[in-house]
Structure formats: C-alpha cells, structure tokens
CSV table of C-alpha atoms in Angstrom, one decimal:
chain,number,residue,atom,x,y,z
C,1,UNK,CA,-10.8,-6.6,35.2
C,2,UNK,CA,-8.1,-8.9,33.9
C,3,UNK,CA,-6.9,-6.3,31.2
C,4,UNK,CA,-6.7,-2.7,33.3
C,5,UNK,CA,-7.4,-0.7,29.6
C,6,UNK,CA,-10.0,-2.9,28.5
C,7,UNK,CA,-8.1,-3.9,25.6
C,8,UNK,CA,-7.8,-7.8,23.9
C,9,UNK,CA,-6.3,-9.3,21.1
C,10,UNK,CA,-9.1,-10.9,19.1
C,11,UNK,CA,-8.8,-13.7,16.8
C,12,UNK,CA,-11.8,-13.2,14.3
C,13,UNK,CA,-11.6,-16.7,12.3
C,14,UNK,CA,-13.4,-18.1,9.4
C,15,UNK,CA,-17.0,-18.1,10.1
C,16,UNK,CA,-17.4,-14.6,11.8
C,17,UNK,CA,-17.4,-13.0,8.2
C,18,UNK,CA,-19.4,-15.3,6.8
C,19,UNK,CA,-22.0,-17.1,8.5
C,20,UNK,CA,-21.8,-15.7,11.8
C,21,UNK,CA,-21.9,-12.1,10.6
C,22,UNK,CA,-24.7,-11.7,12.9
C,23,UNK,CA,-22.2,-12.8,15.8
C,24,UNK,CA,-19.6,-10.6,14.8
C,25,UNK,CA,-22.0,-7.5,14.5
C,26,UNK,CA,-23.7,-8.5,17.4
C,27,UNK,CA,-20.7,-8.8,19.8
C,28,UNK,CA,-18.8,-5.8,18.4
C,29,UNK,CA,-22.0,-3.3,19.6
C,30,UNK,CA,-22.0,-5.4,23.5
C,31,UNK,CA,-18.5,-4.8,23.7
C,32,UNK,CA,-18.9,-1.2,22.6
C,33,UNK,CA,-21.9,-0.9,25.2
C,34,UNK,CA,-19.3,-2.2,27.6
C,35,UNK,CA,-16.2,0.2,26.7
C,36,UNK,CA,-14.6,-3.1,26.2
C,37,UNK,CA,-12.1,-2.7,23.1
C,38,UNK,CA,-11.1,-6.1,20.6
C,39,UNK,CA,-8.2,-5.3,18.6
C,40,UNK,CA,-8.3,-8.0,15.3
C,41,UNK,CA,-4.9,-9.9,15.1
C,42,UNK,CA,-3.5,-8.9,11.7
C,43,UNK,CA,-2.8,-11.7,8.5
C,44,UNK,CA,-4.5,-14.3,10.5
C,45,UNK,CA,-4.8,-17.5,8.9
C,46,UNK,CA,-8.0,-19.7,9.5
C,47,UNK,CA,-7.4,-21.9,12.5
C,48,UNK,CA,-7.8,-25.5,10.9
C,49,UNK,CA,-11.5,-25.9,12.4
C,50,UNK,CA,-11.8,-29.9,13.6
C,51,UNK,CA,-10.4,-31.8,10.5
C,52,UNK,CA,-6.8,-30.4,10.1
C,53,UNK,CA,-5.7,-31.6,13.4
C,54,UNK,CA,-7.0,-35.4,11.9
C,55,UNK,CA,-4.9,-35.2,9.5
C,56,UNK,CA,-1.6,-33.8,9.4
C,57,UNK,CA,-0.7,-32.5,13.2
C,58,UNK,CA,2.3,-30.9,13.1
C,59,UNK,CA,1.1,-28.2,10.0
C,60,UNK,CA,-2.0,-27.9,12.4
C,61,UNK,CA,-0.4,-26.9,15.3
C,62,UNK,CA,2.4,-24.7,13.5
C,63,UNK,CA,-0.6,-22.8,11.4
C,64,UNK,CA,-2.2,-22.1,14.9
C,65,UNK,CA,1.2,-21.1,16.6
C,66,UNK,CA,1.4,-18.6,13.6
C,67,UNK,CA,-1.4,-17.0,15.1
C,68,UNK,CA,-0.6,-16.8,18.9
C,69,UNK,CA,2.8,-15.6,17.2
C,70,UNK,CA,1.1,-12.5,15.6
C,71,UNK,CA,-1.3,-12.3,18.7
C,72,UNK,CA,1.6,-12.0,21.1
C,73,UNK,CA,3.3,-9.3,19.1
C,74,UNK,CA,0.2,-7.3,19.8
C,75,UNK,CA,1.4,-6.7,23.8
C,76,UNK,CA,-1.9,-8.1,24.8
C,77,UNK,CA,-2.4,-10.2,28.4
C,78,UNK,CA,-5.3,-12.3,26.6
C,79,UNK,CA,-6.0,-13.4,23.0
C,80,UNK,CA,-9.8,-13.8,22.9
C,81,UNK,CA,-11.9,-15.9,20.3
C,82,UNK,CA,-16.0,-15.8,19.8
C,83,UNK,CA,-15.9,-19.3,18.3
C,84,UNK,CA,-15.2,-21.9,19.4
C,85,UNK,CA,-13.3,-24.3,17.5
C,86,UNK,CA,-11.4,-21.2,17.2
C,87,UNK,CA,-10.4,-21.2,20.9
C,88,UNK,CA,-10.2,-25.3,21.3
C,89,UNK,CA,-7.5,-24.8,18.9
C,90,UNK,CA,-5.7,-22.0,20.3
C,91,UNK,CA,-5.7,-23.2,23.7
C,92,UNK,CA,-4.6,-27.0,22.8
C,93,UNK,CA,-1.7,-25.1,20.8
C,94,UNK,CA,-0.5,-23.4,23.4
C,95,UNK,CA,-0.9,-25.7,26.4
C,96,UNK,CA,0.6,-28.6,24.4
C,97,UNK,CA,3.3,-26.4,23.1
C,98,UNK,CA,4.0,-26.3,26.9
C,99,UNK,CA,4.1,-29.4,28.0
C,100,UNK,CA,6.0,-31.0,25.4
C,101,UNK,CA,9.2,-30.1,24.6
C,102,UNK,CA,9.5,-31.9,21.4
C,103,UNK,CA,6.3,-30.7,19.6
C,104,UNK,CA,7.2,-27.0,20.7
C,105,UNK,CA,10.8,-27.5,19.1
C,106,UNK,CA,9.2,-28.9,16.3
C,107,UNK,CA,6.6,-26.0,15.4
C,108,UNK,CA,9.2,-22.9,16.4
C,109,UNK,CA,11.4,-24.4,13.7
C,110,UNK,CA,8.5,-24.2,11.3
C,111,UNK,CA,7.4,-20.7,12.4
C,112,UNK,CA,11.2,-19.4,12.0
C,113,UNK,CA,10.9,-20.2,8.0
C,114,UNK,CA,8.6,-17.2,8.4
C,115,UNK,CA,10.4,-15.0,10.8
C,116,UNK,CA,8.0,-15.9,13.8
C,117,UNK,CA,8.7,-17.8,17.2
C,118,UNK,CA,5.9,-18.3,20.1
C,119,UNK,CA,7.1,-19.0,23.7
C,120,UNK,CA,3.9,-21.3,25.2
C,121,UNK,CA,1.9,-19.3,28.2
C,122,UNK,CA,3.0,-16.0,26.8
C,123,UNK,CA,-0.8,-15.3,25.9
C,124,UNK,CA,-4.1,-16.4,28.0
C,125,UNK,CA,-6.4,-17.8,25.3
C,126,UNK,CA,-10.0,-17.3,26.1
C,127,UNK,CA,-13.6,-17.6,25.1
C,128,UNK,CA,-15.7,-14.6,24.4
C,129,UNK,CA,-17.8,-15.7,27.3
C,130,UNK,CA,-15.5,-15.9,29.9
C,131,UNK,CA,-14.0,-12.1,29.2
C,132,UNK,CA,-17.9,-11.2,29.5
C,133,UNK,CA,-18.7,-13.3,32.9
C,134,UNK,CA,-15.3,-13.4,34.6
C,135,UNK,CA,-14.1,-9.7,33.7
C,136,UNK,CA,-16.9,-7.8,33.6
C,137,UNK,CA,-19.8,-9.8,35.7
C,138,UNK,CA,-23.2,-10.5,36.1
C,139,UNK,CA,-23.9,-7.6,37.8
C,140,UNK,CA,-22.2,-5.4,35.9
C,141,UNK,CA,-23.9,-6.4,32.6
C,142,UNK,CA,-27.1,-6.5,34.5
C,143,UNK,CA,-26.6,-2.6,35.3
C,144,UNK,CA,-26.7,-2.2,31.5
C,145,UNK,CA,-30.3,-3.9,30.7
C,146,UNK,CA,-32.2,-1.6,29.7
C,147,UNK,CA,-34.6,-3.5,28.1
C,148,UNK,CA,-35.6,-7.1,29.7
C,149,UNK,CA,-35.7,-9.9,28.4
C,150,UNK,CA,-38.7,-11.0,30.7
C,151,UNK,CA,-40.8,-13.8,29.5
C,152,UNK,CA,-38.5,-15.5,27.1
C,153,UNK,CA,-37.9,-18.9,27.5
C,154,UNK,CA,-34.0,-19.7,26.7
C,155,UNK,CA,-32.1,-22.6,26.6
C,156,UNK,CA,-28.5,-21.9,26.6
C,157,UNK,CA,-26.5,-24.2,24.4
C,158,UNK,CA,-23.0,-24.4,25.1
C,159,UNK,CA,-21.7,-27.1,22.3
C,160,UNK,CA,-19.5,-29.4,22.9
C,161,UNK,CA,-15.9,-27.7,22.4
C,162,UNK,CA,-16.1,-24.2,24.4
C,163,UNK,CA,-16.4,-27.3,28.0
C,164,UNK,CA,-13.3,-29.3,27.0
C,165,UNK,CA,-10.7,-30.4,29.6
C,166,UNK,CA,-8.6,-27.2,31.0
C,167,UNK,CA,-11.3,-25.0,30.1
C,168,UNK,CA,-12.9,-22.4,32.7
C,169,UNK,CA,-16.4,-24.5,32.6
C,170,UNK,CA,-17.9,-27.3,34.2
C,171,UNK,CA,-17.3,-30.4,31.5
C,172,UNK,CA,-20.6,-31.6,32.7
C,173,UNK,CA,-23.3,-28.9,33.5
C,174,UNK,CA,-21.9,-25.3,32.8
C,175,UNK,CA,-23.3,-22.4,34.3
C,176,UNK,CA,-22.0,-19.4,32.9
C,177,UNK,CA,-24.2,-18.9,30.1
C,178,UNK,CA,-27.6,-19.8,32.4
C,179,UNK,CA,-26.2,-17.3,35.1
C,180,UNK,CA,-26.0,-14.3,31.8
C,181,UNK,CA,-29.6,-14.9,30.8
C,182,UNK,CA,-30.8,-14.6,33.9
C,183,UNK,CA,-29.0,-11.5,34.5
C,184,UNK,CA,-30.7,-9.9,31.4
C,185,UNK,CA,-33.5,-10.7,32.7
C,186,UNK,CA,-34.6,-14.0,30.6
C,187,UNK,CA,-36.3,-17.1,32.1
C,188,UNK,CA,-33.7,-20.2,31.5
C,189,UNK,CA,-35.3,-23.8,31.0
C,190,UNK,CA,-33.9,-26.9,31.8
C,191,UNK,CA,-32.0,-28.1,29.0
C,192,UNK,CA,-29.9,-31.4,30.0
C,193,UNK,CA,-27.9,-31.6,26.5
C,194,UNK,CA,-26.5,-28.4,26.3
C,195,UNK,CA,-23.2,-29.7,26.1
C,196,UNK,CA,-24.1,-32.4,24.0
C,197,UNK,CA,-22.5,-32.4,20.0
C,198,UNK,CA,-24.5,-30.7,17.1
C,199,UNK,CA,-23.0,-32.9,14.9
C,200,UNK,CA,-20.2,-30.4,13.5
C,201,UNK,CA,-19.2,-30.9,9.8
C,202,UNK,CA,-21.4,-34.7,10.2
C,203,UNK,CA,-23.6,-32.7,7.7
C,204,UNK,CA,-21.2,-33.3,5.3
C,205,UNK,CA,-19.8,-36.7,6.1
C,206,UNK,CA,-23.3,-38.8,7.6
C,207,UNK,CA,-26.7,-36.9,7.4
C,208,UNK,CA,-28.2,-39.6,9.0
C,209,UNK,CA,-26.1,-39.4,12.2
C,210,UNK,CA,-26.3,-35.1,11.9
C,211,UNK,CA,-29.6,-34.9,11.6
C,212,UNK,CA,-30.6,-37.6,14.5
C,213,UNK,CA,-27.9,-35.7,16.7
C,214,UNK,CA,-29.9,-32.4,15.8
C,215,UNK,CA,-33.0,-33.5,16.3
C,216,UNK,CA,-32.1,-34.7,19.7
C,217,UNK,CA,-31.5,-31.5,20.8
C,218,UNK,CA,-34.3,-30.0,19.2
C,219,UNK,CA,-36.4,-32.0,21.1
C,220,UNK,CA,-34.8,-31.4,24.2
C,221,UNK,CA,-35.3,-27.7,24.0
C,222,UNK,CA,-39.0,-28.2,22.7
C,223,UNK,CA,-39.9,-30.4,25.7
C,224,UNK,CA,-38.6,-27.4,27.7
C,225,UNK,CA,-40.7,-25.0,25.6
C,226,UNK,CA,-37.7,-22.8,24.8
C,227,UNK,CA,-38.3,-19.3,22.7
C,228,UNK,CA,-35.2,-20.0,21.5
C,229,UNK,CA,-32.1,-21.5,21.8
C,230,UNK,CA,-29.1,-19.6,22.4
C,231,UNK,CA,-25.3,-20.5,21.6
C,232,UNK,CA,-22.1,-18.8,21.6
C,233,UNK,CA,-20.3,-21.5,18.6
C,234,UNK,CA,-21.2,-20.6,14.9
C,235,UNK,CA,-20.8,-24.0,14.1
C,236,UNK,CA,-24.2,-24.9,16.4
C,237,UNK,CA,-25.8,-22.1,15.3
C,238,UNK,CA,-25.2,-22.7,11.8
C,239,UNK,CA,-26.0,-26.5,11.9
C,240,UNK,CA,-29.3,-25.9,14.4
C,241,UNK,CA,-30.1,-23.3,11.5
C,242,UNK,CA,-29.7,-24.0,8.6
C,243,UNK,CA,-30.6,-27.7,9.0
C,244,UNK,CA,-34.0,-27.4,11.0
C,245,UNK,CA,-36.0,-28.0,8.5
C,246,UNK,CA,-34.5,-31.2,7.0
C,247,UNK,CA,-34.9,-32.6,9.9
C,248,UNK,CA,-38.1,-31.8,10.2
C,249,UNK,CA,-38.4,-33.4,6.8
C,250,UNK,CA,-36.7,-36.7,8.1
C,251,UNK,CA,-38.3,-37.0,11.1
C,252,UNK,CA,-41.6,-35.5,10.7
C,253,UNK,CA,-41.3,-33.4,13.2
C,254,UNK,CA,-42.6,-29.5,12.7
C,255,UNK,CA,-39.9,-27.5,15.3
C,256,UNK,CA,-39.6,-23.4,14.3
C,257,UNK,CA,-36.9,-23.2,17.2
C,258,UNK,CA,-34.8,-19.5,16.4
C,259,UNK,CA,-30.9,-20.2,16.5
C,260,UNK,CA,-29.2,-17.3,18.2
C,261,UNK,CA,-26.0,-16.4,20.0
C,262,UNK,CA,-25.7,-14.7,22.7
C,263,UNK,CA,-24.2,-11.6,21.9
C,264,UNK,CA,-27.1,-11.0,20.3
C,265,UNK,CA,-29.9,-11.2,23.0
C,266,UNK,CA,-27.7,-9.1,25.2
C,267,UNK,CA,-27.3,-6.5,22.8
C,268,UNK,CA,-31.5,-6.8,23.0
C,269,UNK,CA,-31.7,-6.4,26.6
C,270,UNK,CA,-29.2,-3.5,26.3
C,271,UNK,CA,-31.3,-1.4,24.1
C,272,UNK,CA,-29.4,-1.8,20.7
C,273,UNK,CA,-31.7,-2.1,18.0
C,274,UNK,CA,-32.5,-5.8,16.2
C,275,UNK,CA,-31.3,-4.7,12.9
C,276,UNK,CA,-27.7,-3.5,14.4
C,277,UNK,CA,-27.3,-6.8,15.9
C,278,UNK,CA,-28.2,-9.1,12.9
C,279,UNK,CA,-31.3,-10.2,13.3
C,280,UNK,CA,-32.8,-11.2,9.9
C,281,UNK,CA,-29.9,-13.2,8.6
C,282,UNK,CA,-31.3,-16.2,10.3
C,283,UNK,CA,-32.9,-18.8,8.8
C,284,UNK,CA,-35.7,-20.0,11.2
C,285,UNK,CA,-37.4,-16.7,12.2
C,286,UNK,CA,-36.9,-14.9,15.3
C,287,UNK,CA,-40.1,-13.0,14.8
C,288,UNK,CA,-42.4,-14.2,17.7
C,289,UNK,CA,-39.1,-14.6,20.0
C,290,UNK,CA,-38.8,-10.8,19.3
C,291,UNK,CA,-42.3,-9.7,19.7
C,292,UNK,CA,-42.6,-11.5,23.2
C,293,UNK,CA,-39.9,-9.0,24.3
C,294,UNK,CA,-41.2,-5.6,23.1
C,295,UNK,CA,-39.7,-5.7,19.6
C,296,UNK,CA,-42.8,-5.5,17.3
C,297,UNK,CA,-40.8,-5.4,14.1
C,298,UNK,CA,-38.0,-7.8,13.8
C,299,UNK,CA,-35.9,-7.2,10.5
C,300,UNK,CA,-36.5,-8.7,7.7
C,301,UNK,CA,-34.8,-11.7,6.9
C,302,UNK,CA,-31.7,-10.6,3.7
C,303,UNK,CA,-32.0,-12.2,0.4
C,304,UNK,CA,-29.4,-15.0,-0.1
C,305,UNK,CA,-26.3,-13.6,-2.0
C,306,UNK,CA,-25.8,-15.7,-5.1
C,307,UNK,CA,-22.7,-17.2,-5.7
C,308,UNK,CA,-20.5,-15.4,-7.8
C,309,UNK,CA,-20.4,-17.5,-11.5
C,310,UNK,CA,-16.6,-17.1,-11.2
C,311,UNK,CA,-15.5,-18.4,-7.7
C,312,UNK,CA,-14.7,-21.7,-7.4
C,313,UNK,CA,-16.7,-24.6,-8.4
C,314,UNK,CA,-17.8,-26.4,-5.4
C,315,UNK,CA,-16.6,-30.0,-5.1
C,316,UNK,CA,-18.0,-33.1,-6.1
C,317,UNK,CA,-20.0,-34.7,-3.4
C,318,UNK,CA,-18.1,-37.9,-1.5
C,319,UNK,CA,-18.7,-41.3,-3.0
C-alpha cells in the first residue's frame, strides 16, 4: 500500500455534506470495512468547483493552495478527494504551481497574508478510486464480498473530470471502475459514453443543452439495459438524479435509471446494510436494483428538508 498505516488526508468539499451525504456515509463504512483511515483536513474552504477558475485565476488557485497548505501540515504522503471537481482542482493547483515559477510566486505571496506557504509535489493528490484500486486491489476488495452483486447490470460512469490529462486513467476508455464491479461480483454493460459530460452546472446556465446531454447518456445506459448507473462524481449523480424526470418530460422518454456511486454498491456486496450506506436519499428509486441482489427492503426514500424561512433568499433567475 502507498501509505504503510493506512492513513490519508481527506479533502471532504462542498457537496459531500449536502447532496452527496449518501457518498460520504457510504465511503466512510468501505473504508472502515477496509481498515483504511481518512483524516478530514481542518478549516477547509470549498474548492471553487468549475466556475471560479473562469473567472478570477489567481484567487482560484491561491483558495485551492490554502488547502494543500493545511493538507500538507497533516504529515500525509497523499491528500485524497471523493469528488471530483474536488480533485481536478487540487491536482491542476499543484502540478501548475510546479511548473510555473511565476504563478507559484504569485499564490505563496497570497497564502503568506495568512501565515501559510505550499511547496508543489509535497502532497500526491488522488481520487477516491485510485486509493481503492491501486492501494488496495481488485482482489483484495473481492476477498471482502460477502454478498454479490450477481445479476446486476451496471454501467460505470466515470464523468468527464476524474479522466483529465495527468490523471491515473485512460482519457478515452477507463477501466478502473469496470474492473471494481466486476470484482464485487456485478455484470458491467457496455457503456461507450462513460466519460462523456453530464452537463455540470448547464442546469443552470442552458436547460436545453443539460437536459439533451443527459438524455444522451440516459439512453446509452438504457440501450445497454443497465440496473443502474454507477458514478464516483456528485455532480453526475446529482444531475442524472435529480433531473431524470425533466427529461423525461422534454423528451418523452419514460427512463427510472437509479443514480448511485460506487461506494455505495461495494458497501452492498460487503454486507453493510442499505440504510447505513444511504440508500433512500435518492431521487429515482433504487428499489428493484436492490431486490435483484437479495435486499428485499430498500429504505425508504427521507422527506425533503424544507428550507429554513431564515437562510438566504435564493437568487433571481438569469435574464
């Protein structure tokens, strides 16, 4: 194993206490299956997502170098992130940071006005996935199933971020994620776009463009007859969620395809219960995924929290 104690730094970010709560609850349990121990980076700050780095680069990159700042005070090897715009942003940081001079002069200045300096390459930033295939292993994991996952038809959606240049995957046709299934026992379809876009925050911007890039691969994994489709970005799951139905509404099409990340259907075919990993606080129903497995009751979806009359007012929509 890359880290001899088993020990990471791990960058939580934005969504895993929010909308991926099922990731974070889900992946927490697998790593404690694994005696694998994430220790949370302390005061992080959110990451900037896709946008910030559109609009104002050096504050981008200096908010991200905050982090591998903090992270590298930890005495970790590896600073590990589950999503992943999360990662794309910590591993551009640091790689650019290295290779030029100027930028890295330019962001250590800002991170002294907070007592902070980062030296590029002192941390290895990686995906979730990779700690899971490259340090532990297929077999390894595979000694855990207790349960299989025989007879469910997954297609593994990797997103569009996680493959990006100096990454540990095939840009083109990534395997890692296939190769996991398989070992938990799962049946893997074809699915030719999994590293095609899901449209990101498009929702917001175009519907017309997110929903057709959605419904693309929503088709694709139908055409395959996938169970369900399984992702290791929050951002996928969330938009392949939440947004299944509208485009079922736009494109009369009638897909029930269940959204789920990986963490999640290994913590299945390890034994840990449904409701321990989340399952429920998806939107399309996982029910008939579950049953085909052995799990005769899947948990009951939670009732929507209602917004809280004094938070914020949400902002006008863009003209």
């Amino acid at each position: 194993m890359s880290q001899p104690n088993g020990t990471y730094a791990f960058y939580p970010g934005c969504s895993m206490g929010v909308s991926a709560r099922a990731y974070d609850q889900s992946f927490r349990r697998v790593a404690e299956v694994l005696g694998l121990e994430f220790q949370d980076v302390d005061d992080w700050n959110c990451c900037g997502a896709t946008e910030y780095f559109t609009l104002n680069r050096l504050p981008a990159y200096s908010l991200v170098a905050r982090n591998l700042s903090l992270a590298a005070g930890m005495g970790k090897e590896d600073l590990v992130a589950a999503c992943s715009a999360c990662y794309l942003n910590l591993h551009k940081t640091d790689s650019y940071m290295g290779k030029y001079p100027d930028l890295n002069e330019k962001v250590n200045r800002a991170l002294a006005a907070g007592g902070l300096h980062y030296d590029p390459g002192t941390l290895r930033v990686r995906h979730l996935l990779d700690v899971l295939v490259e340090d532990i292993g297929y077999e390894a994991i595979g000694e855990h199933v207790t349960q299989p996952l025989k007879g469910l038809r997954v297609a593994p959606y990797y997103g569009c971020l996680v493959v990006r240049p100096e990454s540990n995957y095939d840009p083109e046709y990534p395997t890692h994620l296939d190769d996991l299934m398989r070992a938990l026992g799962a049946t893997v379809v074809d699915f030719p776009l999994k590293t095609h876009c899901c449209g990101g925050h498009m929702t917001q911007i175009s519907e017309e463009t997110a929903y057709e890039l959605l419904r693309r691969l929503l088709a694709n994994a139908a055409e395959y007859n996938a169970d369900v489709i399984v992702t290791v970005c929050p951002m996928c799951q969330l938009n392949l969620d939440a947004y299944q139905s509208e485009v079922n509404r736009v494109f009369g099409t009638d897909y029930h395809i269940p959204i789920l990340f990986f963490t999640q259907l290994i913590g299945l075919a390890f034994g840990v219960a449904a409701e321990d990993l989340g399952f429920g606080a998806e939107i399309v129903p996982a029910d008939e995924a579950l049953k085909k497995i052995g799990q005769e009751e899947a948990p009951k979806p939670r009732t929507p929290r209602r917004r809280d009359k004094k938070a914020l007012p949400m902002p006008p929509p863009l003209s």
